Amino acid sequence: MRSLDRPNPSYRSNVIKLIFEGATILESRQKRGLVRGIVGTSHREPNGIMEFARFDLGDVIRKENGTETPRVLRIVAGNPLIMKEMVKHVPDAGSYAPVAILIDERADGIHISYDTMVSHLAPYGNSEALRVATDLDIKIETIMAAAK
């Protein structure tokens, strides 16, 4: 098994996209390339999504058990201008943006998940906010797919 630190050249064929209860989940057996693709995004990327923060959630568990696993990262990413457009129509959108992407390494590979913005804003029923949220979700999913 490879780790997050060692690239797997066959990762391109191992990404499967699933939609389950409003969450977009990407499962992959590759490690480094996918994580690099997700967390390496900057404001210079054409889609305008940038990383704001990265939290190593697995660090607490690794310190407790004295091992190098689990590896769990939470990435906070988005675009302030996109957030502004959603908040204009649904002020509560500010509590969901920027989005959080969870990357965790398990025995069967890397799992990546995030709750879609559309799933958060759908209950409000505002078509303009949902249009912006849909565009944001497409940008996030594009980053995930490009990382494969």
C-alpha positions as CSV (number, residue, x, y, z in Angstrom):
1,M,0.0,0.0,0.0
2,R,1.2,3.5,-0.8
3,S,1.0,6.4,1.5
4,L,0.1,10.1,1.0
5,D,3.8,10.7,0.5
6,R,4.5,8.3,-2.3
7,P,2.8,8.8,-5.7
8,N,1.0,6.0,-7.4
9,P,1.3,6.2,-11.2
10,S,-2.0,4.3,-11.8
11,Y,-4.1,6.7,-9.8
12,R,-5.9,8.2,-12.9
13,S,-8.0,5.1,-13.3
14,N,-8.9,4.7,-9.6
15,V,-11.1,7.7,-8.9
16,I,-14.8,7.0,-8.5
17,K,-17.3,9.8,-8.0
18,L,-20.3,9.1,-5.8
19,I,-23.2,11.3,-4.6
20,F,-24.7,10.3,-1.3
21,E,-27.1,12.4,0.8
22,G,-25.8,15.7,-0.5
23,A,-22.1,14.9,-0.1
24,T,-19.8,14.4,-3.0
25,I,-17.3,11.7,-2.2
26,L,-14.3,10.7,-4.2
27,E,-12.6,7.5,-3.4
28,S,-9.2,6.7,-4.7
29,R,-6.4,4.3,-4.1
30,Q,-3.8,6.8,-5.2
31,K,-2.3,9.1,-2.5
32,R,0.0,12.0,-3.2
33,G,-1.3,13.2,-6.6
34,L,-4.9,13.6,-5.5
35,V,-4.0,15.4,-2.3
36,R,-1.6,17.6,-4.1
37,G,-4.3,18.5,-6.6
38,I,-6.8,19.4,-4.0
39,V,-4.6,21.3,-1.6
40,G,-2.3,22.8,-4.2
41,T,-5.0,25.0,-5.7
42,S,-4.4,28.7,-5.4
43,H,-6.1,31.9,-6.4
44,R,-4.2,31.9,-9.6
45,E,-6.1,28.8,-10.8
46,P,-8.7,29.6,-13.5
47,N,-11.6,28.4,-11.3
48,G,-10.7,31.0,-8.7
49,I,-10.9,28.6,-5.7
50,M,-8.2,29.1,-3.1
51,E,-7.2,27.3,0.0
52,F,-7.8,29.3,3.2
53,A,-6.8,26.8,5.9
54,R,-5.6,23.3,6.4
55,F,-6.1,21.3,9.5
56,D,-4.3,18.0,10.3
57,L,-7.1,16.2,12.2
58,G,-5.2,13.0,12.3
59,D,-2.4,14.6,14.3
60,V,-4.3,14.3,17.5
61,I,-4.9,10.6,17.0
62,R,-1.3,10.0,15.9
63,K,0.0,11.7,19.0
64,E,-2.2,9.5,21.1
65,N,-1.4,6.2,19.5
66,G,2.3,6.9,18.5
67,T,1.9,5.8,14.9
68,E,2.0,7.5,11.5
69,T,-1.6,6.9,10.9
70,P,-4.4,7.9,10.5
71,R,-3.8,10.7,8.0
72,V,-6.8,13.0,8.0
73,L,-6.8,16.6,6.5
74,R,-9.5,19.1,6.5
75,I,-9.1,21.8,3.8
76,V,-11.1,25.0,3.9
77,A,-11.4,26.4,0.4
78,G,-13.5,28.8,-1.6
79,N,-13.6,32.3,-3.1
80,P,-14.8,35.4,-1.3
81,L,-16.5,36.8,-4.3
82,I,-18.6,33.6,-4.8
83,M,-19.5,33.6,-1.1
84,K,-20.6,37.2,-1.4
85,E,-23.0,36.4,-4.3
86,M,-24.6,33.6,-2.3
87,V,-24.9,35.7,0.8
88,K,-26.7,38.5,-1.1
89,H,-29.6,36.1,-1.7
90,V,-29.3,33.9,1.4
91,P,-27.5,35.4,4.3
92,D,-27.1,32.0,6.0
93,A,-24.9,31.0,3.1
94,G,-22.1,32.7,5.0
95,S,-22.2,29.9,7.6
96,Y,-21.5,27.3,4.9
97,A,-18.9,29.1,2.8
98,P,-16.0,28.5,2.3
99,V,-16.5,24.8,1.9
100,A,-14.6,22.1,3.9
101,I,-13.0,19.2,2.1
102,L,-12.1,16.2,4.2
103,I,-9.3,14.0,2.9
104,D,-8.6,10.8,4.9
105,E,-6.4,7.8,4.3
106,R,-7.9,4.5,5.1
107,A,-6.7,0.9,4.5
108,D,-8.5,0.8,1.2
109,G,-7.2,4.2,-0.1
110,I,-7.8,7.9,0.1
111,H,-11.4,9.1,0.7
112,I,-12.3,12.7,-0.1
113,S,-15.6,14.2,0.8
114,Y,-17.4,17.5,1.1
115,D,-21.0,18.6,1.6
116,T,-22.1,20.3,-1.6
117,M,-23.1,23.9,-1.3
118,V,-26.4,23.1,-3.1
119,S,-27.3,20.6,-0.3
120,H,-26.8,23.4,2.3
121,L,-28.8,26.1,0.3
122,A,-31.6,24.0,-1.2
123,P,-33.9,24.3,1.9
124,Y,-33.9,28.1,1.4
125,G,-35.4,27.8,-2.1
126,N,-33.7,30.8,-3.6
127,S,-32.9,30.2,-7.3
128,E,-30.2,32.8,-7.6
129,A,-28.3,31.5,-4.5
130,L,-28.7,27.9,-5.9
131,R,-27.3,29.0,-9.3
132,V,-24.2,30.4,-7.6
133,A,-24.0,27.3,-5.3
134,T,-24.2,25.0,-8.3
135,D,-21.4,26.8,-10.0
136,L,-19.3,26.6,-6.9
137,D,-19.9,22.8,-6.5
138,I,-18.9,22.4,-10.2
139,K,-15.6,24.2,-9.5
140,I,-14.9,22.1,-6.4
141,E,-15.8,18.9,-8.2
142,T,-13.6,20.0,-11.2
143,I,-10.6,20.4,-8.8
144,M,-11.2,17.0,-7.4
145,A,-11.5,15.4,-10.8
146,A,-8.4,17.2,-12.1
147,A,-6.4,16.0,-9.1
148,K,-6.8,12.4,-10.3
